[in-house]
XYZ file of C-alpha atoms in Angstrom:
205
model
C -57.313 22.153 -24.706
C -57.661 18.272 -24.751
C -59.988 17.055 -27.293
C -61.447 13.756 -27.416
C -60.855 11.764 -30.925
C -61.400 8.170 -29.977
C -62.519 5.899 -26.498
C -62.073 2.724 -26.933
C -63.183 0.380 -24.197
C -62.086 -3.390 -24.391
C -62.451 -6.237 -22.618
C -60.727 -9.009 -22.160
C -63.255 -10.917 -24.249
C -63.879 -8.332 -26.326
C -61.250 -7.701 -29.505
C -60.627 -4.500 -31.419
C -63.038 -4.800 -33.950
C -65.353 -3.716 -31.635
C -64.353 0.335 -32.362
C -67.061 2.364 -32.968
C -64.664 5.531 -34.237
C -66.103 9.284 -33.034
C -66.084 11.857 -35.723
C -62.684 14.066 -35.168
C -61.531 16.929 -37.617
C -58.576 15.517 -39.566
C -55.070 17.106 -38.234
C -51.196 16.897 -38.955
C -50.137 15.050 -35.784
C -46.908 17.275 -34.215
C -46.499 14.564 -31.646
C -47.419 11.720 -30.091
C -47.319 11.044 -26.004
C -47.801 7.995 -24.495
C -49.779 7.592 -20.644
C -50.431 5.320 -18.485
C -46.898 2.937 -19.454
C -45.514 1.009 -16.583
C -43.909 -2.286 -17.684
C -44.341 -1.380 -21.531
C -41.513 0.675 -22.603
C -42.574 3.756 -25.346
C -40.428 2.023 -28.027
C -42.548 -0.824 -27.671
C -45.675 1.300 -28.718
C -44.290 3.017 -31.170
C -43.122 0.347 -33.270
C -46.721 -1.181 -32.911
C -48.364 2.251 -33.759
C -48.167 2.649 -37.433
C -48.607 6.894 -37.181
C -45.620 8.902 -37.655
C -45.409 12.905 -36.521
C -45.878 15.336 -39.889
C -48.238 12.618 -41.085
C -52.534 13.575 -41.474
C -54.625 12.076 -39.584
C -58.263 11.271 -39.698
C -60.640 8.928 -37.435
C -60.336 6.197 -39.926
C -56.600 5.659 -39.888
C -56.756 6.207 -36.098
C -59.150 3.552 -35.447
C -56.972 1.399 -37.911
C -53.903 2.304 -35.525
C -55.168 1.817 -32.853
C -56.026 -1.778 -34.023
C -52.905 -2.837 -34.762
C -51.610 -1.431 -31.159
C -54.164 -3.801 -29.661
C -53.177 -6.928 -31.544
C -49.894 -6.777 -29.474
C -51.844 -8.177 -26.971
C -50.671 -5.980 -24.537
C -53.337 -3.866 -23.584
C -56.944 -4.314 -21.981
C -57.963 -0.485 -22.808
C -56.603 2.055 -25.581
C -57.861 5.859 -25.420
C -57.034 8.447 -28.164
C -57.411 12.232 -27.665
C -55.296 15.458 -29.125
C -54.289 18.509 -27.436
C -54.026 20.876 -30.498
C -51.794 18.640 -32.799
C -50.427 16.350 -30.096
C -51.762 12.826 -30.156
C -52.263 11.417 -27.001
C -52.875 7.751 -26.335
C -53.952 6.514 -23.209
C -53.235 3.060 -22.261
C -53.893 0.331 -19.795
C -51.769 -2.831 -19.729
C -52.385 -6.414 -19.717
C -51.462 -7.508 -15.714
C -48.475 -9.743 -15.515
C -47.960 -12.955 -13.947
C -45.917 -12.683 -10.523
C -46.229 -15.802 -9.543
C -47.551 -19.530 -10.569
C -48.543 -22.283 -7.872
C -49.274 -26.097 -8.674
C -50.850 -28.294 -6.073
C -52.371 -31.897 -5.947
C -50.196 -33.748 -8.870
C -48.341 -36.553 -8.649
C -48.822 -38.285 -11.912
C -48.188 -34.999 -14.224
C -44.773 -33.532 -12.816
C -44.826 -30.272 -12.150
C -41.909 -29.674 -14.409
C -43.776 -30.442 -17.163
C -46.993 -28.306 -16.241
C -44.539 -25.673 -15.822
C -43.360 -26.606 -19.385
C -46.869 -26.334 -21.039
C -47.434 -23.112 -19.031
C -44.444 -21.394 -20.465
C -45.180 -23.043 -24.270
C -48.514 -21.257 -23.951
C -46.563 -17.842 -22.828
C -47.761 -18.002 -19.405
C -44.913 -17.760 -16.930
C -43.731 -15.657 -14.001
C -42.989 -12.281 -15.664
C -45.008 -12.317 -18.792
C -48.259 -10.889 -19.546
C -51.102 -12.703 -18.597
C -54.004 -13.494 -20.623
C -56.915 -15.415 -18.889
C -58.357 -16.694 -22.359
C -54.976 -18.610 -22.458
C -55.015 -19.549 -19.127
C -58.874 -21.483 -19.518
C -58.035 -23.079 -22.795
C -54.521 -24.276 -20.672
C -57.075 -25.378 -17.571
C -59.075 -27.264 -20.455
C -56.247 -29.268 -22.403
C -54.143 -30.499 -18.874
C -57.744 -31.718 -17.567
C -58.148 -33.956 -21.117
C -54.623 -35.398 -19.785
C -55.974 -36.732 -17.545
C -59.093 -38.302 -18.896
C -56.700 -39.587 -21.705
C -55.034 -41.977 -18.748
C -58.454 -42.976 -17.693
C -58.396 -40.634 -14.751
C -62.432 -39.413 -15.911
C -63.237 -38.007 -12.677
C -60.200 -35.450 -12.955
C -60.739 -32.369 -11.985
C -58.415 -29.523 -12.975
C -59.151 -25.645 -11.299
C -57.394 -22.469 -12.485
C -57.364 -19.249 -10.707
C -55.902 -15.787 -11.283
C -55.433 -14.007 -7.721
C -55.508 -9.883 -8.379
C -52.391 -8.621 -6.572
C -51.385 -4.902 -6.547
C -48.999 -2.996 -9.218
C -51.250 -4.371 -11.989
C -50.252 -8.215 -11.202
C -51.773 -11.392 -10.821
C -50.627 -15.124 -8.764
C -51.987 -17.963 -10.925
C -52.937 -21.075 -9.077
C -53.689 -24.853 -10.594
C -55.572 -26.616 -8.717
C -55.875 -30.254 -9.531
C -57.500 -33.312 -8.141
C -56.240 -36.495 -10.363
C -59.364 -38.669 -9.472
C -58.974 -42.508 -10.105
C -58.174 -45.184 -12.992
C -60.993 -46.195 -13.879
C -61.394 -50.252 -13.776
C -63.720 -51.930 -16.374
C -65.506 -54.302 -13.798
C -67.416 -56.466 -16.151
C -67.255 -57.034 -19.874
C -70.770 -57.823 -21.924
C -70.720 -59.250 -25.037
C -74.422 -59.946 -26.642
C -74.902 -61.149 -29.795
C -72.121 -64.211 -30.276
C -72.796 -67.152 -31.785
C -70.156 -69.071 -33.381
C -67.733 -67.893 -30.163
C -67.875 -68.077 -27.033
C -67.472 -65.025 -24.370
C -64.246 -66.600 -23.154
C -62.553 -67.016 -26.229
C -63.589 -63.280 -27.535
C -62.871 -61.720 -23.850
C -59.544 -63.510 -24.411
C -58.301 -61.608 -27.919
C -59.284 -58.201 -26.223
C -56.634 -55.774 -24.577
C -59.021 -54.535 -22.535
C -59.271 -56.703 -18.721
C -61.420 -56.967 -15.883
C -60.367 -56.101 -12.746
């Protein structure tokens, strides 16, 4: 009979520190089974789950474990429950990114949004993290306002697609320069506005 030890909901703005651990009768853990894998191998979880069969176990060490499995990043949601000695851990994974579309720039290539995409670990194949995603959205858009382009606007999306995936999109709409159209300068005395307008870098247009 399958006993609950630990349910451990998390969002994806929500990190493990959240765990609340339920009381659970410490045990010797005979083995440990994995559900709910589909891109993930078992390896992978393993080597990220610092319990080992033979070893005791208590609801402090799990909820410890079970930390460190989520700071792979690769899960949303991480259940815990034993069937006599058998530790079971339920997982579901982060969705991965099948596909990633750019439209509307011309004066960022796409090459190198592609480039700061995969710096940032987001590319076609890799798991997909939206927090990443936003902050990306955020920086490319401050590109743009850093040419003068202040009426930039930058939109990313994360289409759901079946088998756990997800089809980014990027949006983008690169505005305008904008022109300085008239230069005031109050307060000279000794100068005139022609001769100060004339050291600045700065130009009417």
């Amino acid at each position: 009979m399958r006993r609950s030890l630990l349910a451990v909901a998390v969002g994806l703005a929500i990190t493990a520190t959240g765990i609340k651990p339920a009381l659970a009768d410490e045990f010797t853990v005979a083995d440990i089974e994995v559900e709910g894998l589909q891109r993930v191998s078992a390896g992978s979880v393993f080597s990220a789950f610092p319990v080992n069969i033979g070893e005791r176990m208590d609801e402090t060490r799990l909820a410890d474990a079970i930390k460190d499995l989520f700071r792979t990043g690769l899960f949303t949601d991480i259940q815990a429950s034993r069937d006599e000695g058998v530790l079971i851990l339920s997982v579901r994974e982060r969705p991965s990114i099948s596909s990633i579309e750019i439209e509307g720039n011309k004066n960022i290539e796409t090459e190198m949004l592609m480039d700061a995409l995969a710096g940032a670990g987001l590319e076609e194949g890799q798991v997909f993290r939206r927090a990443t995603l936003e902050k990306l959205e955020l920086e490319i858009l401050r590109s743009y306002i850093a040419q003068g382009r202040y009426n930039a606007r930058v939109k990313a999306t994360a289409e759901e697609l079946p088998r756990n995936r997800v089809a980014i999109r990027l949006d983008i709409n690169e505005g305008s320069v904008a022109a300085i159209q008239h230069i005031n300068i109050v307060g000279n005395e000794d100068f005139s506005d022609e001769e100060l307008i004339g050291l600045f870098e700065l130009r009417t247009r």
